[in-house]
Amino acid sequence: MRALIPALVLAFGFLSGATSVASAQDIARGERLFNACLRCHDVGKDAKNRIGPHLNGVFDRKAATIEGATYSKAMKRAGADGLRWTIDTLNIYIQNPKNLVSGTRMNYRGMRKEKDRSDLLAYLRQFSVSPANIPEASASLLQQDAPSLHEETYLDGDAEYGEYLSGECTSCHQSSGADKGIPSITGWPQPDFVIALRAYKKGHRPHPVMQMIAKRLSEEEIAALAAYFKELH
Amino acid sequence: MRLNRRRFLGTAAASAALLSSPIALGQKRPRVVIIGGGAGGATAARYLAKDSDGAIEVILIEPSRTYYTCFFSNLAIGGFQPMSKLAHSYGTLASDYGVTVVHDWASAVDREKKVVRLAGGDTISYDRLVLSPGIDFVKGAIEGWDVTAQTKMPHAYKAGTQTQLLKAQVEAMPEGGTFAMVAPPNPYRCPPGPYERISMVAHVLKQRNPTAKILILDPKEKFSKQGLFMEGWENHYAGMVDWLTDEFTGGVQRVDPNTMEIVLEDETIKADVVNVIPAMQAGSIAQQAGLTNEAGWCPIVPATLQSRMDENIHVLGDATQNGDMPKSGYSANSQAKAAAMAIRHALTGSRAFKPRFSNTCWSLISPDNGVKVGASYVATDEKIAKVDGFISQNNEDDALRKQTYEESLGWYAGMTADMFG
């Protein structure tokens, strides 16, 4: 399989003709970066599920659909909601897995440098059936959206305002923290809470009710909710 | 959860006082009286008590000791939920939140004196009144049917014995028999409700009585989630369900509960089960209190849910004419929180925030096949106005539909916890 890589890179370069196409060096660098993933993820010929699922053909795959792989409840939920692995969603996920799946089993702090993610994905795309058909990550997602999920403006939320706003959450989410059918949102670290709502607001996460609710929450209101729910156990 | 012995004793004492003598006027704490313990009233009681932390005396008047939620009652008809799962009591509101729960009928509101009269003879004064009376049927809406006919032709639009009766009738239908629904005109409680019910009845008949037929006689030209229901009926109950609008039938002229006949313009249909869901209006106490308009609903000030007729009264839920929000338990729950905040602000000077409203209605079409529709709303000067919305799509995959159904079960648990504590 690895022997095929140069040929595929050439084909891809020819087809896309874009200046943003990954070079062979980028891909080689991506392969080295993948060493950080190897303990849990296998890729290439005869790749097997390890702690996490194998990554052959990950592009355009619905989340949590590899038979025999172990997924968190949260990842299964995201998959059923419609989370599909594309260059954009993978980019956001690798940047910080909690961007897309708060309760993910993937215990990884995230790859913060855009260039690193770009190279890693250039490497991984070689293991999909038709890498040439995978579009490049959109510049806005690589450079702006994903990192902005992490702006640290969540620290001084108005918890009393959050308590009022929480009424819109507790029509569905239980203040007791019960987690059946609808996830628990109590006692979360503030950054996780903020990141999750921002991701719904931007449409990175697929759930229509949450997108609708988050869309009209301001940064101040998200911070207020995070401050309130953090203290609710 | 705030279980507090002092508060519990206080509540018990208050209840005893209430039973033994009329409640004195001029009490120190401001008092809010709530009529109706459904999604609007129970939520308002809980939020007023919880958030005012004892600064407001909250009295909830609700005749039933056991409350059956209307939402999810179709699932009981379909056999997906036992009736017992729909039953709730007010014990936690009393013991943990300090709400005084009075199980009696509110028979009249004297707006001049700011007093509610109970059928049992007591009167209760209020500083603010919250009215969440739900719906009543318009008298004479369908010739030949009134509430005395509900044991033969059930409406099952208030949950409990009516739900059980309709379920039993469906299960006892003769082989190849006919189930007919007389569907309501707009506006009515729970817009997808009649059509979810059709789905549940079809599910039961498909198992027990697959040659049976289902007729919907509908005064409307379209209905909520129509595309999703139609798709589901085609996929799961092919050939079983006929939806006939007035354009086709000329409309239901009258029904005869004794012969189980429905008279249309040019034809009379005899059915084995007739589910009559008549036109609706605000619950009768709202009519009695003079809070309804010519259409039979209560106009409200969008931001605070105050009656347009009386600023000391807030009306919630199905009884309101609010603008864009549908008549649903979720809407009533959402409105109750905005009203509770406005009341606390008015009576105790607590912080007031900009109200926000939302609603989602889930429906079950067949096993593990749930769909939903929802929207968010803001208060303008004129009405509660829709700002954004979504609806499930046709041809969604099985995993998503299953997840949507499971989500609806989670919502039920969350909603009832939000109402009853």
XYZ file of C-alpha atoms in Angstrom:
654
model
C 0.000 0.000 0.000
C 2.691 2.455 0.940
C 4.394 1.872 -2.374
C 1.341 3.291 -4.079
C 1.595 6.611 -2.385
C 3.844 8.459 -4.836
C 1.662 7.446 -7.764
C -1.450 8.595 -5.990
C 0.116 11.872 -5.054
C 1.027 12.481 -8.661
C -2.443 11.628 -9.836
C -3.984 13.843 -7.240
C -1.702 16.730 -8.039
C -2.551 16.468 -11.679
C -6.294 16.281 -11.167
C -6.687 19.092 -8.759
C -4.064 21.395 -10.208
C -4.453 23.617 -7.144
C -1.625 25.394 -5.424
C -2.770 24.171 -2.030
C -2.143 20.539 -2.854
C 0.011 18.694 -0.382
C 3.516 17.900 -1.561
C 5.292 14.600 -1.061
C 7.216 16.250 1.751
C 4.006 17.265 3.436
C 2.722 13.715 3.245
C 5.975 12.313 4.596
C 5.707 14.795 7.434
C 2.094 13.710 7.985
C 3.243 10.120 8.263
C 5.705 11.088 10.996
C 2.987 13.034 12.809
C 0.759 9.967 12.650
C 3.182 8.262 15.048
C 1.328 10.126 17.800
C -1.873 8.333 16.755
C -0.441 4.847 16.233
C -0.988 3.568 19.734
C -4.738 3.695 19.163
C -5.254 3.880 15.386
C -4.048 1.623 12.593
C -4.042 2.541 8.911
C -2.877 0.892 5.685
C -2.977 -2.691 4.419
C -4.742 -5.095 6.812
C -5.287 -2.295 9.309
C -7.128 -3.472 12.412
C -9.179 -1.744 15.054
C -7.088 -0.977 18.098
C -8.248 1.150 21.012
C -9.785 3.309 18.325
C -11.122 2.299 14.895
C -8.815 1.751 11.915
C -8.634 4.755 9.616
C -8.760 3.245 6.141
C -11.447 4.938 4.121
C -12.234 7.361 6.916
C -13.056 10.173 4.491
C -16.794 10.485 3.833
C -17.540 7.778 6.378
C -20.354 8.314 8.858
C -18.994 8.532 12.401
C -19.110 5.397 14.584
C -19.870 2.915 11.797
C -16.878 0.540 11.717
C -18.034 -2.875 12.790
C -16.162 -4.235 15.773
C -14.734 -0.874 16.830
C -15.518 0.466 20.284
C -17.199 3.858 20.345
C -18.373 6.127 23.121
C -22.091 6.711 23.544
C -21.394 10.303 22.537
C -19.703 9.269 19.277
C -22.555 6.915 18.393
C -24.979 9.728 19.067
C -22.974 12.086 16.838
C -22.918 9.487 14.068
C -26.672 8.985 14.218
C -27.134 12.766 14.264
C -25.302 12.857 10.948
C -21.630 13.498 11.747
C -19.664 12.466 8.683
C -15.882 12.521 8.427
C -14.793 14.976 5.792
C -11.606 16.970 5.450
C -13.347 19.768 7.351
C -14.831 17.744 10.197
C -11.614 15.742 10.614
C -9.676 18.974 10.752
C -11.901 20.335 13.475
C -11.883 17.030 15.343
C -8.127 16.598 15.325
C -7.678 20.190 16.423
C -9.518 19.170 19.600
C -11.752 16.088 19.668
C -14.133 17.839 22.065
C -14.948 20.362 19.372
C -17.267 17.808 17.837
C -17.873 15.114 20.441
C -17.790 16.218 24.062
C -17.895 12.712 25.487
C -15.458 11.105 23.027
C -13.213 8.245 24.190
C -10.372 9.781 22.181
C -8.083 10.933 24.918
C -6.046 13.389 22.900
C -5.425 17.029 23.665
C -5.467 18.069 20.066
C -3.163 19.160 17.280
C -3.118 22.925 17.442
C -0.955 23.831 14.448
C -2.831 24.182 11.214
C 0.135 22.980 9.151
C 0.394 19.815 11.247
C -3.266 18.971 10.758
C -3.050 19.682 7.078
C -0.077 17.345 6.659
C -1.584 14.623 8.823
C -4.775 14.666 6.772
C -2.770 14.679 3.543
C -1.190 11.460 4.773
C -4.482 9.880 5.861
C -6.298 10.681 2.661
C -3.996 8.296 0.788
C -5.835 5.438 2.468
C -9.211 6.318 1.070
C -10.606 4.720 -2.063
C -10.376 7.786 -4.276
C -8.228 10.385 -2.598
C -8.382 12.604 -5.658
C -12.056 13.217 -5.065
C -11.546 14.496 -1.551
C -11.659 18.276 -1.615
C -9.074 20.378 0.124
C -10.015 21.745 3.512
C -11.630 25.111 3.164
C -9.278 27.852 4.242
C -11.820 29.357 6.582
C -12.095 26.152 8.571
C -8.388 25.552 8.732
C -7.423 29.030 9.668
C -10.303 30.651 11.474
C -13.267 28.616 12.591
C -11.661 25.791 14.438
C -9.198 27.828 16.494
C -11.860 30.411 17.302
C -13.805 27.712 19.118
C -11.145 28.067 21.784
C -11.007 31.795 22.387
C -10.846 32.151 26.120
C -13.744 34.445 26.805
C -15.663 32.022 28.965
C -14.126 32.642 32.338
C -16.401 35.291 33.822
C -19.900 34.202 32.816
C -22.837 35.637 34.777
C -24.160 32.533 36.517
C -27.401 34.226 37.570
C -28.125 35.088 33.951
C -27.099 31.533 33.129
C -29.660 30.213 35.578
C -32.405 32.109 33.765
C -31.142 31.021 30.360
C -30.883 27.426 31.558
C -34.680 27.255 31.487
C -34.376 26.806 27.752
C -32.043 23.827 28.287
C -34.008 22.082 31.012
C -37.068 21.567 28.835
C -35.001 18.612 27.579
C -31.751 18.213 29.559
C -32.270 17.202 33.156
C -30.829 19.366 35.919
C -30.245 16.126 37.857
C -27.683 15.176 35.215
C -29.654 12.125 34.040
C -28.388 10.943 30.671
C -30.943 8.872 28.798
C -31.938 9.770 25.267
C -30.627 13.274 25.820
C -27.082 13.933 27.100
C -26.226 15.296 30.527
C -24.918 18.865 30.534
C -24.275 19.378 34.245
C -20.904 19.759 35.921
C -18.958 20.262 32.708
C -15.656 22.138 32.692
C -16.458 25.580 31.264
C -14.207 25.305 28.198
C -15.879 22.059 27.095
C -19.304 23.621 27.457
C -18.332 26.750 25.545
C -16.650 24.796 22.777
C -19.685 22.567 22.343
C -22.150 25.429 22.031
C -19.893 27.346 19.665
C -19.609 24.255 17.475
C -23.407 23.915 17.298
C -23.729 27.618 16.639
C -21.338 27.418 13.708
C -23.061 24.299 12.416
C -20.000 22.068 12.897
C -22.111 19.752 15.024
C -25.153 18.365 13.219
C -28.056 18.333 15.716
C -30.911 20.616 14.479
C -32.423 21.455 17.882
C -29.033 22.319 19.338
C -28.063 24.320 16.260
C -31.265 26.325 16.563
C -30.836 26.965 20.277
C -27.129 27.817 20.009
C -27.518 30.022 16.960
C -29.123 32.796 18.951
C -26.889 32.567 21.999
C -24.347 35.387 22.225
C -20.840 34.778 23.549
C -21.950 36.386 26.807
C -24.893 34.031 27.056
C -22.798 30.965 26.297
C -20.388 32.032 29.029
C -23.279 32.561 31.429
C -24.659 29.085 30.758
C -21.227 27.500 31.134
C -20.779 29.235 34.494
C -24.190 28.076 35.701
C -24.063 24.448 34.556
C -20.510 23.964 35.848
C -21.814 24.335 39.397
C -24.810 22.073 38.865
C -24.084 18.537 39.963
C -32.977 18.955 44.602
C -33.799 20.928 47.703
C -35.304 18.727 50.325
C -35.625 20.881 53.364
C -37.351 19.752 56.506
C -38.244 23.241 57.660
C -39.821 24.036 54.344
C -41.649 20.747 54.241
C -43.222 21.381 57.636
C -44.060 24.888 56.576
C -45.920 23.588 53.587
C -47.854 21.051 55.596
C -48.870 23.769 58.037
C -49.934 26.051 55.225
C -52.074 23.302 53.717
C -53.762 22.642 57.023
C -54.498 26.338 57.469
C -55.917 26.509 54.004
C -58.305 23.652 54.632
C -59.533 24.871 57.986
C -60.277 28.483 57.195
C -60.478 30.950 54.336
C -57.105 32.475 53.623
C -56.656 35.883 55.184
C -56.041 38.820 52.910
C -53.108 41.116 53.516
C -50.485 38.402 53.948
C -46.920 39.647 54.070
C -45.374 37.641 51.255
C -46.751 38.372 47.813
C -48.935 35.522 46.663
C -49.194 33.964 43.240
C -52.118 31.654 42.578
C -51.856 29.283 39.642
C -54.877 27.622 38.084
C -54.058 24.417 36.221
C -51.276 21.934 36.937
C -50.217 20.966 33.428
C -47.114 21.884 31.461
C -47.712 25.624 31.932
C -49.020 25.734 35.490
C -46.758 23.136 37.099
C -43.678 24.681 35.473
C -44.690 28.165 36.597
C -45.249 26.898 40.160
C -41.891 25.193 40.288
C -39.921 28.092 38.822
C -41.656 30.728 40.960
C -41.032 28.748 44.130
C -37.500 27.662 43.242
C -36.223 30.992 41.992
C -37.874 33.229 44.574
C -36.508 30.992 47.321
C -39.516 31.477 49.564
C -40.048 35.195 48.900
C -43.258 34.438 47.011
C -46.075 32.266 48.292
C -47.109 29.903 45.515
C -50.498 28.185 45.484
C -51.347 25.723 42.722
C -54.985 24.795 42.109
C -55.443 21.554 40.214
C -58.394 19.167 40.620
C -56.474 15.971 39.764
C -54.206 14.327 42.296
C -52.789 12.211 39.523
C -52.021 14.089 36.368
C -51.717 12.254 33.041
C -49.670 14.084 30.443
C -51.412 14.580 27.142
C -48.042 14.486 25.441
C -47.005 10.848 24.926
C -50.580 9.610 25.433
C -50.667 8.542 21.774
C -47.740 6.267 22.583
C -49.913 4.598 25.202
C -52.543 3.945 22.524
C -49.830 2.407 20.347
C -48.608 0.232 23.215
C -45.218 1.956 23.401
C -45.771 3.405 26.882
C -47.826 2.049 29.768
C -50.431 4.507 31.085
C -48.687 4.370 34.449
C -45.645 6.070 32.908
C -47.796 9.088 31.988
C -49.001 9.586 35.577
C -47.468 12.263 37.796
C -48.258 13.666 41.213
C -47.652 17.024 42.845
C -45.922 15.647 45.939
C -42.459 16.923 45.085
C -43.685 20.420 44.260
C -45.175 20.538 47.753
C -42.437 18.814 49.732
C -39.294 20.062 47.989
C -40.351 23.421 46.634
C -42.874 24.659 49.179
C -45.751 24.970 46.720
C -49.170 24.746 48.354
C -51.170 22.376 46.160
C -54.943 22.619 46.398
C -56.875 19.798 44.756
C -60.097 21.540 43.861
C -61.787 23.136 40.862
C -61.348 26.846 40.358
C -64.938 27.782 39.607
C -64.626 31.550 39.163
C -62.186 34.446 39.144
C -63.269 37.760 40.635
C -60.868 40.138 38.934
C -62.101 43.185 40.885
C -61.376 41.615 44.244
C -58.434 39.550 42.932
C -59.911 36.373 44.351
C -60.337 32.847 43.008
C -63.404 30.901 44.089
C -63.135 27.149 44.469
C -65.885 24.636 43.801
C -65.401 23.437 47.368
C -66.456 26.856 48.650
C -63.133 28.428 49.656
C -61.785 31.633 48.189
C -58.120 32.424 47.661
C -56.823 35.926 47.078
C -53.893 36.656 44.813
C -51.430 39.375 43.943
C -50.841 37.764 40.588
C -52.866 35.011 38.987
C -51.450 32.528 36.492
C -54.047 30.872 34.349
C -53.014 27.713 32.540
C -56.355 26.028 31.942
C -55.642 24.184 28.699
C -58.472 23.703 26.235
C -62.148 22.953 26.222
C -64.228 21.882 23.252
C -66.455 24.379 21.465
C -70.036 23.445 22.260
C -72.010 22.375 19.223
C -68.903 22.248 17.030
C -69.989 18.871 15.715
C -73.701 18.266 15.600
C -74.703 15.196 17.535
C -71.596 15.203 19.746
C -71.158 16.678 23.189
C -69.114 15.558 26.172
C -71.834 13.126 27.240
C -71.053 11.233 24.017
C -67.385 10.864 24.898
C -67.834 7.350 26.259
C -69.067 6.196 22.838
C -67.062 8.469 20.595
C -64.009 9.419 22.657
C -61.918 12.498 21.955
C -58.910 11.243 23.944
C -57.626 14.803 23.823
C -57.342 15.039 27.576
C -55.244 12.139 28.774
C -56.372 9.491 31.249
C -59.561 7.451 31.048
C -60.271 8.817 27.563
C -56.916 7.501 26.357
C -57.592 4.083 27.866
C -61.057 3.964 26.367
C -59.864 4.731 22.847
C -57.057 2.196 23.166
C -59.518 -0.487 24.307
C -61.911 0.334 21.470
C -59.154 0.041 18.864
C -58.039 -3.284 20.280
C -61.630 -4.596 20.260
C -62.350 -3.646 16.627
C -63.854 -6.456 14.537
C -61.683 -7.974 11.850
C -61.522 -5.665 8.839
C -63.390 -2.928 10.742
C -63.166 0.827 10.344
C -61.522 3.404 12.570
C -62.607 6.966 11.773
C -61.169 10.170 13.135
C -62.985 13.465 12.906
C -59.959 15.770 12.944
C -60.120 19.286 14.435
C -59.913 22.619 12.630
C -57.063 25.050 13.431
C -56.028 26.156 15.958
C -55.926 23.195 18.302
C -53.754 21.538 20.929
C -50.738 19.589 19.652
C -50.738 20.121 15.852
C -49.125 16.762 14.954
C -51.160 14.932 17.631
C -54.051 13.607 15.519
C -51.635 12.288 12.901
C -49.299 10.681 15.372
C -52.414 9.032 16.788
C -53.320 7.707 13.341
C -49.810 6.247 13.136
C -50.208 4.570 16.530
C -53.633 3.162 15.683
C -52.254 1.887 12.367
C -49.394 0.226 14.226
C -51.818 -1.584 16.556
C -54.108 -2.641 13.701
C -51.209 -3.817 11.575
C -50.335 -6.305 14.333
C -53.833 -7.375 15.376
C -56.180 -6.587 12.540
C -54.316 -5.960 9.306
C -57.375 -5.756 7.055
C -58.878 -2.909 9.107
C -59.198 0.561 7.579
C -58.464 4.008 8.937
C -60.295 7.121 7.773
C -59.366 10.680 8.634
C -62.111 13.215 7.996
C -60.263 16.490 8.063
C -61.513 20.071 7.730
C -57.929 21.181 6.975
C -56.202 21.187 3.619
C -52.822 20.448 5.185
C -51.398 19.483 8.562
C -48.262 19.475 10.669
C -45.403 17.223 9.456
C -47.698 16.126 6.638
C -44.910 14.978 4.309
C -43.300 12.935 7.060
C -46.536 11.278 8.150
C -47.643 10.550 4.589
C -44.283 8.992 3.836
C -44.449 6.908 7.002
C -47.988 5.692 6.320
C -47.018 4.704 2.789
C -43.918 2.854 3.991
C -45.383 1.138 7.042
C -49.168 1.025 6.692
C -49.653 0.933 2.920
C -53.291 0.962 1.833
C -54.577 1.276 5.383
C -54.950 5.044 5.889
C -57.240 7.349 3.908
C -57.013 11.083 4.529
C -60.141 12.844 3.247
C -60.490 16.609 3.373
C -63.736 18.573 3.337
C -63.136 19.394 -0.291
C -63.672 15.717 -1.006
C -66.361 14.845 1.555
C -68.229 18.138 1.840
C -67.409 18.096 5.548
C -68.806 16.232 8.542
C -72.468 17.284 8.851
C -73.185 15.439 12.091
C -72.389 12.279 14.022
C -74.647 9.800 15.775
C -72.975 8.170 18.790
C -75.767 5.597 19.109
C -75.501 4.215 15.596
C -71.765 5.058 15.278
C -72.469 6.924 12.077
C -70.788 9.942 10.563
C -72.929 11.877 8.115
C -71.067 13.549 5.259
C -72.571 15.677 2.514
C -73.502 12.822 0.164
C -72.715 9.777 2.207
C -73.024 8.233 5.665
C -70.138 6.273 7.081
C -70.590 3.639 9.757
C -67.449 2.966 11.774
C -66.443 0.671 14.615
C -64.435 3.333 16.395
C -65.085 7.059 15.991
C -62.512 9.393 17.489
C -64.107 12.833 17.518
C -61.728 15.720 18.132
C -63.937 18.821 18.081
C -62.927 22.446 17.581
C -61.285 23.926 20.668
C -61.143 27.112 22.690
C -59.446 28.251 25.906
C -60.405 26.336 29.066
C -63.747 27.426 30.484
C -62.328 29.318 33.486
C -60.689 31.717 31.032
C -64.045 32.291 29.340
C -65.699 32.788 32.732
C -63.038 35.307 33.781
C -63.625 37.343 30.647
C -60.097 36.900 29.345
C -60.974 35.493 25.922
C -61.528 37.198 22.591
C -64.239 36.490 20.026
C -62.247 33.493 18.766
C -62.344 31.939 22.230
C -58.636 32.330 23.057
C -56.732 34.607 25.465
C -54.721 37.400 23.865
C -51.492 38.063 25.771
C -48.630 40.547 26.015
C -45.835 38.547 24.360
C -42.914 39.337 26.680
C -44.681 38.624 29.975
C -47.696 36.496 29.012
C -49.937 39.013 30.788
C -53.523 38.974 29.657
C -54.403 41.863 27.352
C -57.553 42.204 29.487
C -55.939 42.209 32.954
C -52.351 42.998 33.873
C -52.557 41.010 37.110
C -53.239 37.800 35.237
C -50.771 35.815 33.139
C -52.133 33.202 30.742
C -50.005 30.275 29.586
C -50.023 27.541 27.018
C -52.861 26.191 24.912
C -55.334 28.844 26.108
C -53.306 31.721 24.655
C -53.531 33.431 21.341
C -49.863 34.317 21.257
C -48.876 34.630 17.613
C -46.649 31.933 16.194
C -46.117 29.381 18.987
C -48.095 26.158 18.607
C -50.289 24.831 21.399
C -47.986 22.234 22.926
C -46.714 21.166 26.323
C -43.245 22.321 25.347
C -44.561 25.785 24.402
C -46.458 26.074 27.686
C -43.339 25.086 29.625
C -41.283 27.658 27.717
C -43.857 30.405 28.268
C -44.147 29.537 31.977
C -40.493 30.371 32.551
C -40.789 33.764 30.881
C -43.927 34.512 32.903
C -42.337 33.332 36.170
C -39.404 35.659 35.611
C -41.700 38.616 34.846
C -43.800 37.904 37.955
C -40.766 37.639 40.216
C -39.465 40.894 38.797
C -42.785 42.626 39.413
C -43.304 41.264 42.935
C -39.784 41.054 44.356
C -37.670 43.256 42.110
C -35.510 40.339 40.942
C -33.499 40.735 37.752
C -35.442 40.610 34.524
C -33.902 39.289 31.335
C -35.087 39.284 27.786
C -37.557 36.429 27.412
C -36.903 33.706 24.883
C -39.144 30.936 23.712
C -38.688 27.648 21.936
C -40.630 24.542 21.033
C -39.976 21.084 19.650
C -42.629 18.447 18.932
C -41.550 14.842 18.477
C -43.860 12.278 16.896
C -43.590 8.518 16.583
C -44.644 7.053 13.228
C -43.714 3.370 13.671
C -41.385 1.459 16.025
C -38.061 3.306 16.406
C -39.150 5.809 13.770
C -39.336 9.258 15.370
C -39.528 12.663 13.691
C -39.500 16.188 15.036
C -40.307 19.769 14.198
C -39.299 22.822 16.174
C -38.716 26.541 16.223
C -37.359 29.385 18.303
C -39.304 32.547 19.022
C -38.933 36.095 20.350
C -41.420 38.500 21.856
C -42.244 41.472 19.648
C -44.792 44.123 20.638
C -47.524 42.372 18.678
C -46.863 38.693 19.090
C -44.540 35.838 19.934
C -42.786 35.668 16.598
C -40.935 32.754 15.028
C -37.259 33.425 14.268
C -35.895 30.071 13.178
C -36.991 26.472 12.783
C -36.271 22.978 11.538
C -38.086 19.789 10.592
C -36.989 16.184 10.097
C -36.379 15.256 6.468
C -38.006 12.603 4.324
C -35.873 9.489 3.749
C -33.726 9.895 6.849
C -31.775 6.761 7.718
C -32.987 4.306 10.346
C -30.287 5.193 12.866
C -31.312 8.849 12.897
C -35.015 8.020 13.228
C -34.252 5.648 16.094
C -32.122 8.272 17.772
C -34.890 10.847 17.333
C -37.300 8.474 19.058
C -34.855 7.840 21.900
C -34.349 11.571 22.173
C -38.106 12.020 22.558
C -38.050 9.607 25.512
C -35.249 11.673 27.015
C -37.257 14.819 26.398
C -40.270 13.331 28.183
C -38.151 12.592 31.238
C -36.598 16.073 31.110
C -39.882 17.882 30.567
C -41.716 16.112 33.379
C -38.772 16.675 35.738
C -38.892 20.359 34.796
C -42.628 20.465 35.582
C -42.942 18.334 38.698
C -39.428 18.419 40.186
